[in-house]
Amino acid sequence: MVRPTIAMVGSNMMDLITYYEDNLPRIGETIFGKDFEIGFGGKGANQAVAASRLGAEVEVVTAVGDDLFGPLVIENFRKYDINTDFIKTVEGRSSGVAPIFVDQGGRNSIFIIPGANSHLEAEDVTKARNSLSRASFLLLQLEIQLETVYFSIDLARELGLKVILNPAPGRKLEWEKIRNLFLLVPNETELETITGVTVRTTEDIKKGISLLMERGVENVLVTLGEKGALLATGGGFADFPAYRVEAVDTTGAGDAFLGALATFLGEGKTLEESIDGACAYAALSTTRRGTQKSFAGREEFEEWYFQKKAGKGR
Ligand code: RIB
């Protein structure tokens, strides 16, 4: 199997995760939470770490603040064998943080305060040009400035990398700039934000997808949480049911999915095989608490996937 190189230009955050039982506090109210954890997160970093856990070589371009979290974040990338040469430290800024609230069903609500991530510029991406050119896929999200995202899309095109854009958190995008993307991976609300189509039914999802494809996006994959995912290519639509698991924390599952997807595609698997594997990898991550720390290594994943397939445990 080819060991793929995956590139990621995007965010990193410190996740401050509160687990709670019944409700979030109302304004002016103080209530007891159940548990608390600090972990490494950020959609970009999570996707990079998932790819690395599955065996990809990973190049990242990201930014941290000159606070106590910055060096920890850099060390964390090193721990996963990820090249840290293109991590910028922004003076006078805090690192990105994400207060996260997880309910009893494992569902999350997330605030992001991007801090240094908002200072990742096109010139930081240009500095990494040579390293990026070694990759086959580029992972992008929307937790950094849109100008940097658009610049990275253009650079990827020039360098011959296929771009996978996860438009999260949902933001309005300039159609012109996202033309010719290899794959756009929104969830339902993000699809609604990008296209302006109100999404309630599968027909609405298909309408949103068609709009994107008419504007030049090559393939669209809408993630549907526990309902799986819907893929649209030039050849039509395909459904991917989710793997059934006992979820305790869904934080970062979407990122696990994207890191895995890029890795499997980079290994030369088909889009369909890669999506199925990524659905399984994401499902496995929800059975544990935390973000990056819930991502399995390759061997453990293969064993779990094999058993799930054998037992048809979807
Ligand atoms: O997708 C999950 C991630 O979103 C968290 O790690 C948090 O940092 C936010 O970026």
Short mmCIF file of N, CA and C in Angstrom, two decimals, residues 18-164:
data_model
loop_
_atom_site.label_atom_id
_atom_site.label_comp_id
_atom_site.label_asym_id
_atom_site.label_seq_id
_atom_site.Cartn_x
_atom_site.Cartn_y
_atom_site.Cartn_z
N THR A 18 -16.77 20.35 28.67
CA THR A 18 -17.61 20.13 29.85
C THR A 18 -18.65 19.07 29.49
N TYR A 19 -18.72 18.04 30.32
CA TYR A 19 -19.77 17.02 30.15
C TYR A 19 -20.87 17.37 31.15
N TYR A 20 -22.12 17.43 30.68
CA TYR A 20 -23.21 17.80 31.59
C TYR A 20 -24.36 16.83 31.46
N GLU A 21 -25.26 16.91 32.48
CA GLU A 21 -26.35 15.94 32.47
C GLU A 21 -27.64 16.44 31.84
N ASP A 22 -28.32 17.36 32.46
CA ASP A 22 -29.64 17.69 31.91
C ASP A 22 -29.62 18.82 30.90
N ASN A 23 -29.46 20.04 31.40
CA ASN A 23 -29.52 21.19 30.50
C ASN A 23 -28.28 22.05 30.66
N LEU A 24 -28.07 22.91 29.68
CA LEU A 24 -27.05 23.94 29.82
C LEU A 24 -27.64 25.02 30.72
N PRO A 25 -26.80 25.76 31.48
CA PRO A 25 -27.38 26.79 32.34
C PRO A 25 -28.07 27.88 31.53
N ARG A 26 -29.14 28.44 32.12
CA ARG A 26 -29.77 29.59 31.46
C ARG A 26 -29.01 30.84 31.87
N ILE A 27 -29.28 31.95 31.21
CA ILE A 27 -28.59 33.20 31.57
C ILE A 27 -28.86 33.52 33.04
N GLY A 28 -27.81 33.82 33.79
CA GLY A 28 -27.94 34.18 35.20
C GLY A 28 -27.98 32.98 36.13
N GLU A 29 -27.91 31.77 35.57
CA GLU A 29 -28.04 30.56 36.40
C GLU A 29 -26.69 29.86 36.56
N THR A 30 -26.46 29.27 37.72
CA THR A 30 -25.26 28.44 37.92
C THR A 30 -25.73 27.03 38.24
N ILE A 31 -25.21 26.05 37.52
CA ILE A 31 -25.60 24.66 37.82
C ILE A 31 -24.36 23.79 37.84
N PHE A 32 -24.45 22.58 38.36
CA PHE A 32 -23.30 21.67 38.41
C PHE A 32 -23.14 20.97 37.07
N GLY A 33 -21.90 20.90 36.60
CA GLY A 33 -21.59 20.06 35.43
C GLY A 33 -21.13 18.72 35.95
N LYS A 34 -20.88 17.77 35.05
CA LYS A 34 -20.54 16.41 35.49
C LYS A 34 -19.04 16.17 35.49
N ASP A 35 -18.38 16.62 34.43
CA ASP A 35 -16.96 16.33 34.24
C ASP A 35 -16.33 17.37 33.35
N PHE A 36 -15.01 17.41 33.37
CA PHE A 36 -14.32 18.40 32.52
C PHE A 36 -13.02 17.79 32.02
N GLU A 37 -12.68 18.12 30.77
CA GLU A 37 -11.39 17.65 30.21
C GLU A 37 -10.82 18.73 29.31
N ILE A 38 -9.49 18.83 29.29
CA ILE A 38 -8.84 19.69 28.30
C ILE A 38 -8.18 18.76 27.30
N GLY A 39 -8.30 19.08 26.04
CA GLY A 39 -7.65 18.22 25.03
C GLY A 39 -7.27 19.04 23.82
N PHE A 40 -6.52 18.42 22.93
CA PHE A 40 -6.12 19.11 21.70
C PHE A 40 -7.22 18.94 20.66
N GLY A 41 -7.57 20.04 20.01
CA GLY A 41 -8.63 19.99 19.01
C GLY A 41 -8.41 21.00 17.91
N GLY A 42 -9.52 21.47 17.37
CA GLY A 42 -9.48 22.34 16.18
C GLY A 42 -9.71 21.43 14.99
N LYS A 43 -10.63 21.85 14.11
CA LYS A 43 -11.00 20.95 13.02
C LYS A 43 -9.80 20.56 12.16
N GLY A 44 -8.94 21.55 11.86
CA GLY A 44 -7.78 21.26 11.03
C GLY A 44 -6.83 20.27 11.70
N ALA A 45 -6.48 20.59 12.94
CA ALA A 45 -5.54 19.73 13.68
C ALA A 45 -6.13 18.33 13.83
N ASN A 46 -7.41 18.26 14.12
CA ASN A 46 -8.04 16.94 14.31
C ASN A 46 -7.94 16.11 13.02
N GLN A 47 -8.21 16.75 11.90
CA GLN A 47 -8.16 16.01 10.63
C GLN A 47 -6.74 15.54 10.34
N ALA A 48 -5.78 16.41 10.65
CA ALA A 48 -4.37 16.05 10.43
C ALA A 48 -3.98 14.87 11.32
N VAL A 49 -4.39 14.94 12.58
CA VAL A 49 -4.02 13.86 13.52
C VAL A 49 -4.69 12.54 13.12
N ALA A 50 -5.94 12.60 12.68
CA ALA A 50 -6.61 11.36 12.24
C ALA A 50 -5.84 10.73 11.08
N ALA A 51 -5.42 11.57 10.14
CA ALA A 51 -4.67 11.04 8.99
C ALA A 51 -3.36 10.41 9.46
N SER A 52 -2.70 11.07 10.38
CA SER A 52 -1.44 10.55 10.89
C SER A 52 -1.65 9.24 11.66
N ARG A 53 -2.70 9.17 12.48
CA ARG A 53 -2.99 7.95 13.25
C ARG A 53 -3.22 6.76 12.30
N LEU A 54 -3.72 7.08 11.10
CA LEU A 54 -4.00 5.99 10.14
C LEU A 54 -2.80 5.70 9.25
N GLY A 55 -1.69 6.40 9.48
CA GLY A 55 -0.46 6.04 8.77
C GLY A 55 -0.02 7.00 7.69
N ALA A 56 -0.74 8.11 7.48
CA ALA A 56 -0.32 9.06 6.44
C ALA A 56 0.84 9.92 6.95
N GLU A 57 1.64 10.41 6.00
CA GLU A 57 2.61 11.43 6.34
C GLU A 57 1.84 12.75 6.25
N VAL A 58 2.00 13.62 7.23
CA VAL A 58 1.14 14.80 7.25
C VAL A 58 1.92 16.10 7.34
N GLU A 59 1.55 17.03 6.47
CA GLU A 59 2.15 18.38 6.47
C GLU A 59 1.08 19.35 6.92
N VAL A 60 1.39 20.19 7.91
CA VAL A 60 0.38 21.16 8.34
C VAL A 60 0.88 22.59 8.26
N VAL A 61 -0.04 23.49 7.96
CA VAL A 61 0.23 24.93 8.03
C VAL A 61 -0.83 25.48 8.97
N THR A 62 -0.40 25.96 10.13
CA THR A 62 -1.36 26.44 11.12
C THR A 62 -0.68 27.49 12.00
N ALA A 63 -1.43 28.08 12.92
CA ALA A 63 -0.85 29.14 13.76
C ALA A 63 -1.28 28.99 15.21
N VAL A 64 -0.34 29.26 16.12
CA VAL A 64 -0.65 29.25 17.55
C VAL A 64 -0.32 30.62 18.13
N GLY A 65 -0.80 30.87 19.35
CA GLY A 65 -0.51 32.14 20.00
C GLY A 65 0.77 32.04 20.82
N ASP A 66 1.22 33.20 21.36
CA ASP A 66 2.43 33.16 22.19
C ASP A 66 2.01 33.04 23.67
N ASP A 67 1.11 32.11 23.93
CA ASP A 67 0.64 31.87 25.30
C ASP A 67 1.06 30.48 25.75
N LEU A 68 0.54 30.04 26.87
CA LEU A 68 1.00 28.74 27.38
C LEU A 68 0.53 27.56 26.53
N PHE A 69 -0.54 27.76 25.75
CA PHE A 69 -1.03 26.65 24.92
C PHE A 69 -0.18 26.42 23.67
N GLY A 70 0.40 27.51 23.13
CA GLY A 70 1.13 27.42 21.85
C GLY A 70 2.15 26.28 21.82
N PRO A 71 3.13 26.28 22.76
CA PRO A 71 4.14 25.22 22.73
C PRO A 71 3.54 23.82 22.93
N LEU A 72 2.45 23.75 23.70
CA LEU A 72 1.82 22.44 23.93
C LEU A 72 1.22 21.90 22.63
N VAL A 73 0.61 22.81 21.87
CA VAL A 73 -0.01 22.40 20.60
C VAL A 73 1.08 21.91 19.64
N ILE A 74 2.19 22.65 19.58
CA ILE A 74 3.28 22.25 18.68
C ILE A 74 3.81 20.87 19.10
N GLU A 75 3.99 20.69 20.40
CA GLU A 75 4.49 19.42 20.92
C GLU A 75 3.52 18.28 20.59
N ASN A 76 2.24 18.59 20.64
CA ASN A 76 1.24 17.57 20.33
C ASN A 76 1.35 17.11 18.87
N PHE A 77 1.56 18.06 17.95
CA PHE A 77 1.74 17.68 16.54
C PHE A 77 2.97 16.77 16.42
N ARG A 78 4.04 17.15 17.14
CA ARG A 78 5.28 16.35 17.09
C ARG A 78 5.03 14.93 17.57
N LYS A 79 4.24 14.84 18.63
CA LYS A 79 3.93 13.52 19.20
C LYS A 79 3.31 12.61 18.14
N TYR A 80 2.56 13.20 17.22
CA TYR A 80 1.93 12.40 16.16
C TYR A 80 2.79 12.37 14.91
N ASP A 81 4.06 12.78 15.04
CA ASP A 81 4.99 12.70 13.91
C ASP A 81 4.62 13.62 12.76
N ILE A 82 3.98 14.72 13.08
CA ILE A 82 3.55 15.66 12.05
C ILE A 82 4.58 16.78 11.95
N ASN A 83 4.96 17.12 10.72
CA ASN A 83 5.96 18.17 10.50
C ASN A 83 5.48 19.51 11.08
N THR A 84 6.29 20.09 11.96
CA THR A 84 5.87 21.34 12.62
C THR A 84 6.60 22.57 12.05
N ASP A 85 7.32 22.39 10.93
CA ASP A 85 8.10 23.50 10.37
C ASP A 85 7.24 24.69 9.95
N PHE A 86 5.98 24.43 9.65
CA PHE A 86 5.15 25.52 9.15
C PHE A 86 4.03 25.90 10.12
N ILE A 87 4.37 25.81 11.40
CA ILE A 87 3.43 26.30 12.42
C ILE A 87 3.95 27.67 12.86
N LYS A 88 3.11 28.67 12.66
CA LYS A 88 3.53 30.04 13.00
C LYS A 88 3.09 30.39 14.42
N THR A 89 3.98 31.07 15.16
CA THR A 89 3.58 31.59 16.47
C THR A 89 3.29 33.08 16.31
N VAL A 90 2.08 33.47 16.63
CA VAL A 90 1.66 34.87 16.44
C VAL A 90 1.85 35.63 17.75
N GLU A 91 2.69 36.63 17.70
CA GLU A 91 2.96 37.41 18.92
C GLU A 91 1.75 38.23 19.34
N GLY A 92 1.54 38.27 20.65
CA GLY A 92 0.48 39.11 21.20
C GLY A 92 -0.92 38.54 21.00
N ARG A 93 -1.01 37.30 20.55
CA ARG A 93 -2.34 36.68 20.34
C ARG A 93 -2.44 35.41 21.16
N SER A 94 -3.66 35.08 21.53
CA SER A 94 -3.84 33.81 22.25
C SER A 94 -4.02 32.69 21.23
N SER A 95 -3.77 31.49 21.67
CA SER A 95 -4.03 30.32 20.80
C SER A 95 -5.54 30.15 20.69
N GLY A 96 -5.97 29.41 19.70
CA GLY A 96 -7.40 29.15 19.54
C GLY A 96 -7.90 28.28 20.68
N VAL A 97 -9.09 28.58 21.18
CA VAL A 97 -9.69 27.73 22.21
C VAL A 97 -11.14 27.41 21.82
N ALA A 98 -11.61 26.28 22.30
CA ALA A 98 -12.98 25.87 21.99
C ALA A 98 -13.67 25.32 23.24
N PRO A 99 -14.49 26.16 23.90
CA PRO A 99 -15.32 25.62 24.98
C PRO A 99 -16.40 24.71 24.35
N ILE A 100 -16.45 23.49 24.84
CA ILE A 100 -17.37 22.49 24.24
C ILE A 100 -18.26 21.92 25.35
N PHE A 101 -19.52 21.70 25.04
CA PHE A 101 -20.45 21.17 26.02
C PHE A 101 -21.06 19.88 25.46
N VAL A 102 -20.86 18.79 26.18
CA VAL A 102 -21.33 17.49 25.68
C VAL A 102 -22.44 16.96 26.60
N ASP A 103 -23.59 16.64 26.01
CA ASP A 103 -24.71 16.17 26.84
C ASP A 103 -24.64 14.66 27.06
N GLN A 104 -25.62 14.13 27.76
CA GLN A 104 -25.61 12.70 28.12
C GLN A 104 -25.66 11.78 26.92
N GLY A 105 -26.22 12.29 25.82
CA GLY A 105 -26.30 11.48 24.61
C GLY A 105 -25.04 11.58 23.77
N GLY A 106 -24.03 12.31 24.26
CA GLY A 106 -22.77 12.43 23.52
C GLY A 106 -22.80 13.53 22.47
N ARG A 107 -23.91 14.31 22.45
CA ARG A 107 -24.01 15.38 21.44
C ARG A 107 -23.34 16.64 21.97
N ASN A 108 -22.74 17.41 21.03
CA ASN A 108 -21.98 18.56 21.52
C ASN A 108 -22.51 19.90 21.01
N SER A 109 -22.16 20.95 21.75
CA SER A 109 -22.36 22.34 21.32
C SER A 109 -20.98 22.98 21.48
N ILE A 110 -20.55 23.70 20.46
CA ILE A 110 -19.16 24.20 20.47
C ILE A 110 -19.10 25.69 20.17
N PHE A 111 -18.32 26.40 20.97
CA PHE A 111 -17.92 27.78 20.63
C PHE A 111 -16.49 27.69 20.14
N ILE A 112 -16.12 28.47 19.11
CA ILE A 112 -14.68 28.58 18.83
C ILE A 112 -14.26 30.04 18.96
N ILE A 113 -13.09 30.22 19.58
CA ILE A 113 -12.47 31.54 19.66
C ILE A 113 -11.13 31.36 18.95
N PRO A 114 -11.05 31.71 17.67
CA PRO A 114 -9.91 31.31 16.85
C PRO A 114 -8.55 31.90 17.24
N GLY A 115 -8.52 33.08 17.87
CA GLY A 115 -7.24 33.67 18.29
C GLY A 115 -6.25 33.68 17.13
N ALA A 116 -5.07 33.08 17.36
CA ALA A 116 -3.99 33.09 16.36
C ALA A 116 -4.42 32.51 15.01
N ASN A 117 -5.39 31.61 15.02
CA ASN A 117 -5.82 31.00 13.75
C ASN A 117 -6.27 32.05 12.73
N SER A 118 -6.81 33.15 13.25
CA SER A 118 -7.29 34.21 12.34
C SER A 118 -6.14 34.98 11.72
N HIS A 119 -4.92 34.68 12.15
CA HIS A 119 -3.75 35.39 11.60
C HIS A 119 -2.92 34.49 10.69
N LEU A 120 -3.49 33.39 10.29
CA LEU A 120 -2.80 32.53 9.31
C LEU A 120 -3.04 33.16 7.93
N GLU A 121 -1.93 33.55 7.29
CA GLU A 121 -2.04 34.34 6.05
C GLU A 121 -1.60 33.53 4.83
N ALA A 122 -1.91 34.07 3.66
CA ALA A 122 -1.49 33.44 2.41
C ALA A 122 0.04 33.24 2.39
N GLU A 123 0.77 34.21 2.90
CA GLU A 123 2.24 34.09 2.85
C GLU A 123 2.75 32.92 3.70
N ASP A 124 2.00 32.55 4.73
CA ASP A 124 2.39 31.38 5.54
C ASP A 124 2.22 30.10 4.73
N VAL A 125 1.22 30.11 3.87
CA VAL A 125 0.97 28.94 3.02
C VAL A 125 2.06 28.88 1.93
N THR A 126 2.39 30.04 1.40
CA THR A 126 3.43 30.10 0.35
C THR A 126 4.76 29.54 0.87
N LYS A 127 5.07 29.85 2.13
CA LYS A 127 6.34 29.36 2.71
C LYS A 127 6.40 27.84 2.70
N ALA A 128 5.23 27.20 2.79
CA ALA A 128 5.19 25.74 2.86
C ALA A 128 5.04 25.09 1.49
N ARG A 129 5.10 25.88 0.46
CA ARG A 129 4.83 25.42 -0.91
C ARG A 129 5.51 24.09 -1.26
N ASN A 130 6.82 24.00 -1.00
CA ASN A 130 7.55 22.78 -1.37
C ASN A 130 7.02 21.55 -0.64
N SER A 131 6.78 21.72 0.66
CA SER A 131 6.26 20.59 1.44
C SER A 131 4.86 20.21 0.98
N LEU A 132 4.05 21.22 0.70
CA LEU A 132 2.67 20.94 0.27
C LEU A 132 2.67 20.20 -1.06
N SER A 133 3.64 20.51 -1.91
CA SER A 133 3.64 19.92 -3.25
C SER A 133 3.88 18.41 -3.21
N ARG A 134 4.33 17.89 -2.08
CA ARG A 134 4.55 16.44 -1.97
C ARG A 134 3.26 15.68 -1.69
N ALA A 135 2.22 16.42 -1.32
CA ALA A 135 0.97 15.75 -0.92
C ALA A 135 0.08 15.44 -2.11
N SER A 136 -0.84 14.48 -1.89
CA SER A 136 -1.81 14.19 -2.96
C SER A 136 -3.15 14.87 -2.67
N PHE A 137 -3.47 15.07 -1.39
CA PHE A 137 -4.73 15.71 -1.03
C PHE A 137 -4.48 16.84 -0.04
N LEU A 138 -5.29 17.89 -0.18
CA LEU A 138 -5.22 19.01 0.77
C LEU A 138 -6.55 19.11 1.52
N LEU A 139 -6.47 19.08 2.84
CA LEU A 139 -7.67 19.23 3.68
C LEU A 139 -7.82 20.68 4.13
N LEU A 140 -9.00 21.23 3.92
CA LEU A 140 -9.28 22.61 4.35
C LEU A 140 -10.59 22.66 5.11
N GLN A 141 -10.70 23.61 6.04
CA GLN A 141 -11.95 23.87 6.77
C GLN A 141 -12.11 25.39 6.82
N LEU A 142 -13.07 25.86 7.63
CA LEU A 142 -13.32 27.32 7.62
C LEU A 142 -13.11 27.98 8.99
N GLU A 143 -12.15 27.50 9.77
CA GLU A 143 -11.89 28.14 11.06
C GLU A 143 -10.77 29.18 10.96
N ILE A 144 -10.32 29.46 9.73
CA ILE A 144 -9.30 30.49 9.51
C ILE A 144 -9.89 31.53 8.55
N GLN A 145 -9.11 32.55 8.21
CA GLN A 145 -9.62 33.57 7.28
C GLN A 145 -9.98 32.94 5.93
N LEU A 146 -11.09 33.40 5.35
CA LEU A 146 -11.49 32.82 4.06
C LEU A 146 -10.46 33.11 2.97
N GLU A 147 -9.79 34.26 3.06
CA GLU A 147 -8.77 34.61 2.03
C GLU A 147 -7.68 33.54 2.00
N THR A 148 -7.31 33.05 3.18
CA THR A 148 -6.26 32.03 3.25
C THR A 148 -6.77 30.70 2.67
N VAL A 149 -8.04 30.43 2.91
CA VAL A 149 -8.64 29.21 2.35
C VAL A 149 -8.64 29.31 0.82
N TYR A 150 -9.10 30.45 0.29
CA TYR A 150 -9.17 30.61 -1.17
C TYR A 150 -7.77 30.55 -1.78
N PHE A 151 -6.82 31.17 -1.11
CA PHE A 151 -5.45 31.15 -1.62
C PHE A 151 -4.94 29.71 -1.68
N SER A 152 -5.24 28.94 -0.64
CA SER A 152 -4.78 27.54 -0.59
C SER A 152 -5.41 26.70 -1.69
N ILE A 153 -6.68 26.99 -2.00
CA ILE A 153 -7.36 26.26 -3.08
C ILE A 153 -6.62 26.53 -4.41
N ASP A 154 -6.30 27.79 -4.64
CA ASP A 154 -5.60 28.15 -5.88
C ASP A 154 -4.22 27.51 -5.95
N LEU A 155 -3.52 27.55 -4.81
CA LEU A 155 -2.17 26.97 -4.80
C LEU A 155 -2.23 25.46 -5.04
N ALA A 156 -3.21 24.82 -4.43
CA ALA A 156 -3.36 23.37 -4.60
C ALA A 156 -3.58 23.04 -6.07
N ARG A 157 -4.40 23.84 -6.71
CA ARG A 157 -4.68 23.62 -8.14
C ARG A 157 -3.38 23.71 -8.93
N GLU A 158 -2.59 24.72 -8.61
CA GLU A 158 -1.31 24.93 -9.31
C GLU A 158 -0.35 23.75 -9.05
N LEU A 159 -0.38 23.23 -7.81
CA LEU A 159 0.56 22.16 -7.46
C LEU A 159 0.02 20.76 -7.80
N GLY A 160 -1.23 20.70 -8.23
CA GLY A 160 -1.80 19.40 -8.61
C GLY A 160 -2.33 18.58 -7.45
N LEU A 161 -2.67 19.23 -6.34
CA LEU A 161 -3.26 18.50 -5.20
C LEU A 161 -4.78 18.52 -5.34
N LYS A 162 -5.42 17.45 -4.89
CA LYS A 162 -6.89 17.45 -4.88
C LYS A 162 -7.37 18.04 -3.56
N VAL A 163 -8.33 18.97 -3.66
CA VAL A 163 -8.77 19.65 -2.44
C VAL A 163 -10.06 19.03 -1.89
N ILE A 164 -10.02 18.75 -0.58
CA ILE A 164 -11.23 18.34 0.14
C ILE A 164 -11.56 19.48 1.10
#
